[in-house]
mmCIF file of C-alpha atoms in Angstrom:
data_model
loop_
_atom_site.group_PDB
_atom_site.id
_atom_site.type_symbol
_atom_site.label_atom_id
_atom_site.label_comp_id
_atom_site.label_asym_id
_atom_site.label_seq_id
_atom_site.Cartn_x
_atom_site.Cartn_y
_atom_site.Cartn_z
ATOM 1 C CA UNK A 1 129.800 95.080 124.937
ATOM 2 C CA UNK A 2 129.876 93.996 121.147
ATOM 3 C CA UNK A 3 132.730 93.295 120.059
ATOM 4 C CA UNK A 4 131.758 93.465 116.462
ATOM 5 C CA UNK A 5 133.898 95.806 114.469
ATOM 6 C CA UNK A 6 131.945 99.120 113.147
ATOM 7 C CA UNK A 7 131.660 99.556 109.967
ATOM 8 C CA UNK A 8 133.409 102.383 107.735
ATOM 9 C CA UNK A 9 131.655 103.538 104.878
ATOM 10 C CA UNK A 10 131.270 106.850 103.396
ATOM 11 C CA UNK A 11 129.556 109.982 105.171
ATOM 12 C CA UNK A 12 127.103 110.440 102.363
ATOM 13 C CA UNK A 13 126.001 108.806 98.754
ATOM 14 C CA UNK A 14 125.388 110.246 95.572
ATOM 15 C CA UNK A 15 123.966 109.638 91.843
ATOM 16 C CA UNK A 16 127.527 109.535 90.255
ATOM 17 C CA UNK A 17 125.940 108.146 86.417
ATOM 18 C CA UNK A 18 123.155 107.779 84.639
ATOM 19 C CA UNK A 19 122.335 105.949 81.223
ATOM 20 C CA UNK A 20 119.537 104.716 79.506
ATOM 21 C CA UNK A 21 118.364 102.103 76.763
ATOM 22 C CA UNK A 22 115.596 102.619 74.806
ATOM 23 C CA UNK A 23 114.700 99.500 71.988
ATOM 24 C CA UNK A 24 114.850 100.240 68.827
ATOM 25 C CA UNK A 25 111.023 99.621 67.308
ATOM 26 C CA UNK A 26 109.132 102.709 68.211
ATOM 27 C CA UNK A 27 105.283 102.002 68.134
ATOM 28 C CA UNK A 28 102.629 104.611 67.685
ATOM 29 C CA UNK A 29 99.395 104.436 68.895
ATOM 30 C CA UNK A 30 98.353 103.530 65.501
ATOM 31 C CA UNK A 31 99.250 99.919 66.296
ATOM 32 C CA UNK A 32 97.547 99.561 69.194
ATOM 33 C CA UNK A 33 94.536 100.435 67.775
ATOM 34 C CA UNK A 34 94.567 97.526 65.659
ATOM 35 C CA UNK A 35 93.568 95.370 68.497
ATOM 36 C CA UNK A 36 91.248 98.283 70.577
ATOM 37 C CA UNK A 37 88.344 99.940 69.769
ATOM 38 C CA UNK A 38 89.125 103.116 70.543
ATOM 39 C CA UNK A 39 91.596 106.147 69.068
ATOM 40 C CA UNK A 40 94.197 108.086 69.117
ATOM 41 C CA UNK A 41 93.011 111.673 70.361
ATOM 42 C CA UNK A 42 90.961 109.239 73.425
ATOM 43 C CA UNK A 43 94.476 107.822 74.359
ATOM 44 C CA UNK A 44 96.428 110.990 74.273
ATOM 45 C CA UNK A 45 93.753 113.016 76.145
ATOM 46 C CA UNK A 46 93.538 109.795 78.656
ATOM 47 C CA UNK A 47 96.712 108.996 79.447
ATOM 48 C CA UNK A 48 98.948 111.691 77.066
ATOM 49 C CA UNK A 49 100.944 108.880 75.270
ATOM 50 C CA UNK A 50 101.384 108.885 71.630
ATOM 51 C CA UNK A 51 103.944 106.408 71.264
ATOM 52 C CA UNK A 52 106.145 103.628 72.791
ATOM 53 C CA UNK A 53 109.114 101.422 72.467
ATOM 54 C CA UNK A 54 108.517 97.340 72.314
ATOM 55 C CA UNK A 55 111.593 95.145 72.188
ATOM 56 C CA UNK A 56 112.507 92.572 70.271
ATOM 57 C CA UNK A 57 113.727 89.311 70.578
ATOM 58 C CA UNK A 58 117.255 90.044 70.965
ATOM 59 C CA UNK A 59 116.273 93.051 73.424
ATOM 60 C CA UNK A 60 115.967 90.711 76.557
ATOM 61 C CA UNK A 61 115.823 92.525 80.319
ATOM 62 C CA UNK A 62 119.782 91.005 80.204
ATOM 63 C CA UNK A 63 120.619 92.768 76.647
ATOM 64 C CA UNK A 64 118.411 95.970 77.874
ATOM 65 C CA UNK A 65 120.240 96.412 81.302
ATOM 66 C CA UNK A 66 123.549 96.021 80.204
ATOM 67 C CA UNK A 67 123.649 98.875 77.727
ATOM 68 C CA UNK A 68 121.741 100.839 80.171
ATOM 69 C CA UNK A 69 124.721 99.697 82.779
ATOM 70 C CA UNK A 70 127.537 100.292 80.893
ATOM 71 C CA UNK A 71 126.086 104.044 79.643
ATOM 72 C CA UNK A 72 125.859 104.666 83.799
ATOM 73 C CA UNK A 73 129.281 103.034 84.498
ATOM 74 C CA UNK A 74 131.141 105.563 81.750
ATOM 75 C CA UNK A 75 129.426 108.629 82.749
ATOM 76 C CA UNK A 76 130.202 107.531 86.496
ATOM 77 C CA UNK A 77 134.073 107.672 85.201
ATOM 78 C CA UNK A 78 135.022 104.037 87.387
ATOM 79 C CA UNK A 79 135.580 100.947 86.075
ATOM 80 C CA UNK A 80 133.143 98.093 86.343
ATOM 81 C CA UNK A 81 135.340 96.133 88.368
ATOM 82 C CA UNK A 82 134.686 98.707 91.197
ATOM 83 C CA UNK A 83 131.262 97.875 91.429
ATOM 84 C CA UNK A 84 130.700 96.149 95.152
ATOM 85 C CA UNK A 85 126.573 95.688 94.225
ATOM 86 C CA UNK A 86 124.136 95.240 91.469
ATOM 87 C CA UNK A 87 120.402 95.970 92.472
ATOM 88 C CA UNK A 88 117.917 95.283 89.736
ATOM 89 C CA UNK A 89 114.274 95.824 90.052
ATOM 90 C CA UNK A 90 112.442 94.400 87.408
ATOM 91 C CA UNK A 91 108.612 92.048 87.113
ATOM 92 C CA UNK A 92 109.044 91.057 83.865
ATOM 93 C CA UNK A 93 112.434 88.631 84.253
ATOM 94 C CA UNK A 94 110.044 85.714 84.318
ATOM 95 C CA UNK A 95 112.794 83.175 86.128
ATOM 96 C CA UNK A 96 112.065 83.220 89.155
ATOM 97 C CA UNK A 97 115.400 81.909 90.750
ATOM 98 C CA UNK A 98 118.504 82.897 89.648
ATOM 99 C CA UNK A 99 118.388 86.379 89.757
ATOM 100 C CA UNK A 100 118.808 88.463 86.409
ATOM 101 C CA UNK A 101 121.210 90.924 88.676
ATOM 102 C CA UNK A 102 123.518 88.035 88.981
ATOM 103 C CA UNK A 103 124.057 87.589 84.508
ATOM 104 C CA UNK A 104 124.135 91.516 84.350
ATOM 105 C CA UNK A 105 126.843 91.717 87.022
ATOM 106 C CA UNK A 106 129.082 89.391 84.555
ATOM 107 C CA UNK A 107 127.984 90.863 81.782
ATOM 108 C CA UNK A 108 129.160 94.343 82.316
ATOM 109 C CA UNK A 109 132.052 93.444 83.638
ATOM 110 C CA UNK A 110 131.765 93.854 87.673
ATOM 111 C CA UNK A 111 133.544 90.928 89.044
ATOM 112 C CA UNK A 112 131.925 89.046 92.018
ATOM 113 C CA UNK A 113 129.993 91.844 92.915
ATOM 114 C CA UNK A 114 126.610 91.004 95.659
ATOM 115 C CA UNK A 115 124.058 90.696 93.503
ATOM 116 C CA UNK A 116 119.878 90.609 93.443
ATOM 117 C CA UNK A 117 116.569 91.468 92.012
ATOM 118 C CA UNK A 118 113.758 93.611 93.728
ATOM 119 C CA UNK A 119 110.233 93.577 93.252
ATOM 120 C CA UNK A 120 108.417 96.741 93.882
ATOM 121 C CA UNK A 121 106.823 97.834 90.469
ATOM 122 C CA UNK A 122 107.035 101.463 89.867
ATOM 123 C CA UNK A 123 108.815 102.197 92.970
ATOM 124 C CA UNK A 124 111.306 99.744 92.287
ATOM 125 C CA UNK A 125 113.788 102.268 91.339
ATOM 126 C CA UNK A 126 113.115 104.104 94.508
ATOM 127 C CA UNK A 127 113.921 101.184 96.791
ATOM 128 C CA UNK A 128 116.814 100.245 94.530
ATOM 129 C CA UNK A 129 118.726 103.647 95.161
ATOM 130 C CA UNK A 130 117.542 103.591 99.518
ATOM 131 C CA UNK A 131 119.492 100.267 99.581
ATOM 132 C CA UNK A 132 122.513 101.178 97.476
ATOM 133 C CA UNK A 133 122.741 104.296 99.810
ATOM 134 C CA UNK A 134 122.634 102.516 102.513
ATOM 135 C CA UNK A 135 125.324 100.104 101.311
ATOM 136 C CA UNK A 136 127.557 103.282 100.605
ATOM 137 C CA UNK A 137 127.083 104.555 103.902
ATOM 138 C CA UNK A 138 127.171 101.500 105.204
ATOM 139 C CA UNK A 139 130.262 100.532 103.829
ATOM 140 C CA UNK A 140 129.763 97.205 102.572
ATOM 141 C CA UNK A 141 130.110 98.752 99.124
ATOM 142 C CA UNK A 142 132.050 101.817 97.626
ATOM 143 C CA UNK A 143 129.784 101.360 94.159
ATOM 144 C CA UNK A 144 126.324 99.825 93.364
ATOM 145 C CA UNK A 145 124.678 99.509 90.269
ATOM 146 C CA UNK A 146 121.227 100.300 90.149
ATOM 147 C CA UNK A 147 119.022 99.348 87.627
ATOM 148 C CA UNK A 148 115.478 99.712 86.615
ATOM 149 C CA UNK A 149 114.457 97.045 83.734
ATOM 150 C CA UNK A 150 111.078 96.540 82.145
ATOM 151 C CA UNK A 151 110.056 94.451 78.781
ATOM 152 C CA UNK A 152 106.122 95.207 80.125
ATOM 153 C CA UNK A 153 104.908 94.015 76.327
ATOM 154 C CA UNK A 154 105.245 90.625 77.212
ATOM 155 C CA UNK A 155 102.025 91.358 80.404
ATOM 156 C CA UNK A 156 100.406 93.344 78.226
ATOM 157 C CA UNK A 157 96.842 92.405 77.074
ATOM 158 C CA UNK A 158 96.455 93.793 73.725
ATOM 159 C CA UNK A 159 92.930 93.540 73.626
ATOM 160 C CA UNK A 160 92.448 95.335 76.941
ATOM 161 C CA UNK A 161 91.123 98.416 76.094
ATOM 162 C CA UNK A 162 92.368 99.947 79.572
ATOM 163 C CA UNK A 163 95.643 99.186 79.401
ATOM 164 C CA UNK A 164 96.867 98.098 76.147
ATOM 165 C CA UNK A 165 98.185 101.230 74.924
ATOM 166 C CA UNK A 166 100.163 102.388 78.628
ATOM 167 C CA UNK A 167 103.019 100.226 78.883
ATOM 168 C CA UNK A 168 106.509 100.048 77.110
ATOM 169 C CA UNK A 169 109.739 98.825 77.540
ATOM 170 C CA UNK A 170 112.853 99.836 78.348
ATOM 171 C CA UNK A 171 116.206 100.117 81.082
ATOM 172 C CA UNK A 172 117.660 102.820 83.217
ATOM 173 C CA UNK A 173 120.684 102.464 85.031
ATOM 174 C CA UNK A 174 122.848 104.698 87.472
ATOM 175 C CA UNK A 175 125.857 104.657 89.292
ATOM 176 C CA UNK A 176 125.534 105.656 93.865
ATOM 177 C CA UNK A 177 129.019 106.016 95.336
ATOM 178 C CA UNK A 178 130.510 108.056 98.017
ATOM 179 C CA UNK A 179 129.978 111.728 98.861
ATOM 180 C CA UNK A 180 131.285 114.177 101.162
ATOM 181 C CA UNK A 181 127.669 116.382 100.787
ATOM 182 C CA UNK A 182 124.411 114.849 101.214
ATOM 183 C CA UNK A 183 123.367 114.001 97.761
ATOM 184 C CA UNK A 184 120.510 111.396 98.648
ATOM 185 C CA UNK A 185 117.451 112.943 101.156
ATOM 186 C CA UNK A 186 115.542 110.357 103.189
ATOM 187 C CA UNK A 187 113.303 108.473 101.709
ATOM 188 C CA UNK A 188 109.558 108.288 102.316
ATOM 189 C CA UNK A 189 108.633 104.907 101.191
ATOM 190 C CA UNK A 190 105.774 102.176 102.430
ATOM 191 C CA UNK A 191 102.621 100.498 101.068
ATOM 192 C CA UNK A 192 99.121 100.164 101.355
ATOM 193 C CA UNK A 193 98.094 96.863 100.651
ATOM 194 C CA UNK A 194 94.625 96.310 101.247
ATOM 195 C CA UNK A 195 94.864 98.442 97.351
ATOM 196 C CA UNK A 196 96.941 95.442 96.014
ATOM 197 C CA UNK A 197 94.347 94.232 94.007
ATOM 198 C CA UNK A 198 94.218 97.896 91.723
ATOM 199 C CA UNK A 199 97.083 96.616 89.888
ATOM 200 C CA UNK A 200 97.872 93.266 89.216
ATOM 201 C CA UNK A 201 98.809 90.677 87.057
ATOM 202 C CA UNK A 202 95.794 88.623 86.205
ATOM 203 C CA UNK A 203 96.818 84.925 86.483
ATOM 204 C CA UNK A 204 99.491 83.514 88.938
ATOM 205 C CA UNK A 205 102.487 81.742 87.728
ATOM 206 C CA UNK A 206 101.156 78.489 89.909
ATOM 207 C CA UNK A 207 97.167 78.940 88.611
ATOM 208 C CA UNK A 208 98.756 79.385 84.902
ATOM 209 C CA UNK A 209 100.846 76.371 85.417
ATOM 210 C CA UNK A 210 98.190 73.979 86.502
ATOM 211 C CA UNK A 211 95.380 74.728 84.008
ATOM 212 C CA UNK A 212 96.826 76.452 81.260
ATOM 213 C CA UNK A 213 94.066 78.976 80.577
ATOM 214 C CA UNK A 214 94.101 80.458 76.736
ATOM 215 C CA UNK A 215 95.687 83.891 77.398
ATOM 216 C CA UNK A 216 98.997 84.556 78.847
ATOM 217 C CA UNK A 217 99.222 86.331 82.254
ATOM 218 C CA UNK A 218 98.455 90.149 82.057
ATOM 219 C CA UNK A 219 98.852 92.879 83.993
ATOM 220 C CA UNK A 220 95.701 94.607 84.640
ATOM 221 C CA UNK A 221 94.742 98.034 86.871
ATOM 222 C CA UNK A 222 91.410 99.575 88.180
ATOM 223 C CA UNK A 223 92.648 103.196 86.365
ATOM 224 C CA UNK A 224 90.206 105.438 88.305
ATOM 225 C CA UNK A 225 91.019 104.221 91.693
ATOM 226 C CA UNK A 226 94.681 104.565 90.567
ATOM 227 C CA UNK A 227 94.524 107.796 88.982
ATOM 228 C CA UNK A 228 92.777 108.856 92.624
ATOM 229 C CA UNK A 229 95.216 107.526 94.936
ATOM 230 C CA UNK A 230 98.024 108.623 92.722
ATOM 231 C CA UNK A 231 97.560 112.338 92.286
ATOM 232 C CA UNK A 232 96.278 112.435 96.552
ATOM 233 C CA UNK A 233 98.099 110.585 97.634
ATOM 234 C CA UNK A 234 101.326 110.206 96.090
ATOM 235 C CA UNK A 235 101.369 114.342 96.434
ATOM 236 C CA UNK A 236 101.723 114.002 99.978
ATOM 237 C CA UNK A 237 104.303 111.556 99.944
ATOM 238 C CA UNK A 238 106.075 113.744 97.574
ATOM 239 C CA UNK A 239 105.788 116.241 99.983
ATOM 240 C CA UNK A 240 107.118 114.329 102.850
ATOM 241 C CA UNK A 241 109.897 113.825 100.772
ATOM 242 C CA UNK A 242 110.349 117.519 100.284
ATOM 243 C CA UNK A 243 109.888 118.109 103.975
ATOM 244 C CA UNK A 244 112.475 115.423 105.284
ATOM 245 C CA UNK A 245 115.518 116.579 102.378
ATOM 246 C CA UNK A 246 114.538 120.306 104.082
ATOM 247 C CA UNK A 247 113.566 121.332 100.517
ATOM 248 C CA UNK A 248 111.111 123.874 99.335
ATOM 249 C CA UNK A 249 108.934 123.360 96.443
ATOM 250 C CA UNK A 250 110.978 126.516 94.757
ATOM 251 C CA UNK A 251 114.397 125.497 95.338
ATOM 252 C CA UNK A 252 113.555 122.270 93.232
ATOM 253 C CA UNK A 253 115.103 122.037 89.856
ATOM 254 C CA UNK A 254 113.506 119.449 88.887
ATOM 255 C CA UNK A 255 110.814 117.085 89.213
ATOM 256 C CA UNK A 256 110.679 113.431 87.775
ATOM 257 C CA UNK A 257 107.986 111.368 88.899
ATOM 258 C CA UNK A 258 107.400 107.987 87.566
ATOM 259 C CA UNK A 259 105.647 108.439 84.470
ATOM 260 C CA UNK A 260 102.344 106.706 84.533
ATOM 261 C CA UNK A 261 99.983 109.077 82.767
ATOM 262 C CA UNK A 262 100.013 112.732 81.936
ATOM 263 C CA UNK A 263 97.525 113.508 83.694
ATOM 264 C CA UNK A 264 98.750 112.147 87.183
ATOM 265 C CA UNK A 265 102.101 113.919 86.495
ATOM 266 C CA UNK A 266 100.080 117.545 85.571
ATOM 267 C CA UNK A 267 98.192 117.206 88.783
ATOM 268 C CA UNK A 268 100.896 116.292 90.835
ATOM 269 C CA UNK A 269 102.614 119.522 89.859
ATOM 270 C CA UNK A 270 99.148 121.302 90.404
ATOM 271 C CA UNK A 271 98.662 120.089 93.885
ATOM 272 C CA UNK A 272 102.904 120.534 94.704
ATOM 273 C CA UNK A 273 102.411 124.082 93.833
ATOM 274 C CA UNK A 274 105.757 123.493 91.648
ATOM 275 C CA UNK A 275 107.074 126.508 90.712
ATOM 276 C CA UNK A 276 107.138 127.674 86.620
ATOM 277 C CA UNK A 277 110.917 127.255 86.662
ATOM 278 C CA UNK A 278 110.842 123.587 87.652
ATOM 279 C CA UNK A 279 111.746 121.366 84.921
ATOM 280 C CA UNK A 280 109.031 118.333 84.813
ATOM 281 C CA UNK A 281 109.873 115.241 83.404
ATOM 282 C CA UNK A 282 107.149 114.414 80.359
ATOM 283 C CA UNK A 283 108.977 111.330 78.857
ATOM 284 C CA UNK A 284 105.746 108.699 79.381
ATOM 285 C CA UNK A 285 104.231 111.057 75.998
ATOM 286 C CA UNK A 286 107.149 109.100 73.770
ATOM 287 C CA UNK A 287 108.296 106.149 75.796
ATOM 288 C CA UNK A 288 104.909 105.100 78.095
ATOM 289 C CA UNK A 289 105.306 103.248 81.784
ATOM 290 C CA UNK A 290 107.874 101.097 81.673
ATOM 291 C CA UNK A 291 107.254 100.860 85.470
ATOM 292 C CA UNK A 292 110.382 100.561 87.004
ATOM 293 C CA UNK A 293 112.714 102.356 84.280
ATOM 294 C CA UNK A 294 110.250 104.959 84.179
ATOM 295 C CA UNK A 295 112.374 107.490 86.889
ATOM 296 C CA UNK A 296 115.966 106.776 85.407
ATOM 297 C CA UNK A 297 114.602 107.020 81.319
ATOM 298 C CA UNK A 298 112.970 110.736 82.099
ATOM 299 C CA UNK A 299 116.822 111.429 84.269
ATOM 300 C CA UNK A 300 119.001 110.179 81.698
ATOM 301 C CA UNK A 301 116.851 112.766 78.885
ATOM 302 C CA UNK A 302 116.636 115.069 80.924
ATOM 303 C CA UNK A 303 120.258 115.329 81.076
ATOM 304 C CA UNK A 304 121.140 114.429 77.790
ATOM 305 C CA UNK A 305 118.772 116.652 76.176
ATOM 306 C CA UNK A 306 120.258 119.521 78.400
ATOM 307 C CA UNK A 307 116.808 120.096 79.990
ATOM 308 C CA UNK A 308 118.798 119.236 83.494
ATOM 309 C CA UNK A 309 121.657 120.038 84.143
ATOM 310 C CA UNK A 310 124.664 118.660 86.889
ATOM 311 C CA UNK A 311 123.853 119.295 90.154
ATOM 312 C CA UNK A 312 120.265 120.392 90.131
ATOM 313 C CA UNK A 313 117.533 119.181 93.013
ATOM 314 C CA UNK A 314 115.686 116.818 91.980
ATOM 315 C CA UNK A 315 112.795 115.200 93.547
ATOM 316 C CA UNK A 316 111.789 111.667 92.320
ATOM 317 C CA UNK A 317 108.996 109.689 93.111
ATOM 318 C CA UNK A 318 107.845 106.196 91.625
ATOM 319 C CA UNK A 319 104.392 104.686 92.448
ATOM 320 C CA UNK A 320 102.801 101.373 91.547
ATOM 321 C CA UNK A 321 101.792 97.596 91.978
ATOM 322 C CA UNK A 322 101.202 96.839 95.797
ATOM 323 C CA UNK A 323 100.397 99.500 96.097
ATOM 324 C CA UNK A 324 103.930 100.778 96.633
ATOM 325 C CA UNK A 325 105.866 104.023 96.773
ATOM 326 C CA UNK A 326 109.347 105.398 97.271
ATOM 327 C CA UNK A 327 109.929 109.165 97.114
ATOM 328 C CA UNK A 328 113.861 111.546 97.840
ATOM 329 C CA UNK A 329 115.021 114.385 96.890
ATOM 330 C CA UNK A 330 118.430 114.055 94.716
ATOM 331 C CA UNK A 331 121.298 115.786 93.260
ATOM 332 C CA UNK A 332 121.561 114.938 89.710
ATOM 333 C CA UNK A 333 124.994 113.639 88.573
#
């Protein structure tokens, strides 16, 4: 018989805050057509993005995360000292050891709290909130940060007609703590490597090391086979997702799905059969993929434009590199 103490954690977790950082230079596809031969209707009808935000120097994943963080922590109402976990899931920190989570942690304020990065591209955010729920219910701890960080204009290829206008950069943070009500559904999550190579960055750190080709490491896709798997595939996972929170497509709210491309998030609603009254997160038209921060940018406003409100259903889904994918069904905070 073990004689390990069980563990005493809460019944349930929740989304208890949400905030967002956005960096302040907004670029229009004007600018990336400078570098492309191509145009402004083609990438709108393509992909549905008219803008982005780049960061600047001083906007670092750090800088980016911790404004994010301490939006999350104030609309949580705890103090950052009560944090017991900081998850951040992020592939453009380019140290690979120690983990960014680790200088967030102190910077906001949290103490000795565990900390670590995750690398599952646009389903990091996903995985990030499965393992601070199951630290909740777990019990090893009462708060975790969760943050989704990309600066993706430091991978992108500006002369890569393909993929030079998609990505942005940006943070999204919440707060998970304790709940009483389930707040969290399961999560449907997995990957399908033999697809890794569909999205990927184009030189490894090692190959880049040792012969110092001319262009900096990229991230690069195969967008057809990505737009396919994406709006099949990704609709039945959002549907499992659906199925295991005991959700119908009409009691939804809400629906934020990482935002990749217009296109994929229109035909995901097609094949869902969502409802009219279900509120669909369209932030990639103004902000782009920042991959990971994608699903907490479109929550935070959705929220703050009033387009959500407390306690809807949500059901979030984030796709990407790996190929990876992490869908639940939330209640927004």
């Amino acid at each position: 018989m073990s004689k390990i103490k069980p563990s005493q954690g809460a019944p349930y977790a929740r989304i208890m805050g949400v905030g967002g950082y956005r960096p302040t230079r907004v670029v229009p596809n004007e600018v990336i057509l400078e570098t492309i031969d191509s145009s402004d209707e083609w990438i709108r009808s393509r992909s549905g993005i008219a803008s982005r935000h780049w960061a600047s120097e001083e906007e670092t994943v750090a800088a980016m995360s911790v404004e994010a963080a301490g939006k999350a922590i104030a609309d949580a109402g705890i103090g950052p000292e009560q944090i017991g976990a900081v998850v951040v899931s992020t592939v453009s920190h380019f140290k690979q050891t120690p983990a960014i989570a680790t200088e967030i942690a102190h910077k906001v304020g949290a103490g000795r709290p565990a900390a670590f990065d995750i690398s599952a591209g646009c389903a990091g955010f996903g995985y990030g909130l499965t393992l601070a729920k199951g630290m909740i219910v777990e019990g090893s701890a009462e708060y975790v940060l969760v943050i989704g960080v990309e600066r993706l204009s430091d991978l992108t290829d500006l002369e890569d007609r393909a993929t030079a206008f998609l990505f942005g950069d940006g943070a999204g943070a919440v707060i998970v703590g304790p709940s009483n009500v389930p707040a969290i559904g399961p999560t449907v999550w997995g990957s399908e490597g033999d697809k890794s190579e569909t999205i990927k960055q184009t030189v490894a750190w090692d190959e880049f090391h040792a012969e110092r080709p001319e262009k900096f490491p990229a991230i690069t896709q195969e967008g057809q086979a990505v737009f396919r798997w994406a709006v099949f595939e990704m609709a039945k996972v959002a549907q499992q997702a659906l199925d295991a929170a005991g959700i119908a497509p009409e009691d939804l709210d809400v629906f934020i799905p990482h935002q990749a491309n217009m296109r994929i998030i229109d035909s995901m609603v097609k094949t869902l059969k969502l409802p009219e009254h279900v509120t669909v997160a369209r932030d990639v038209e103004t902000t782009g993929n920042t991959s990971a921060a994608s699903i907490p940018l479109a929550m935070e406003r959705l929220l703050a434009t009033g387009q959500a409100k407390s306690g809807d259903t949500a059901l979030v889904i984030g796709f990407g590199a790996g190929l990876v994918y992490a869908a639940t069904v939330v209640t927004l905070p």
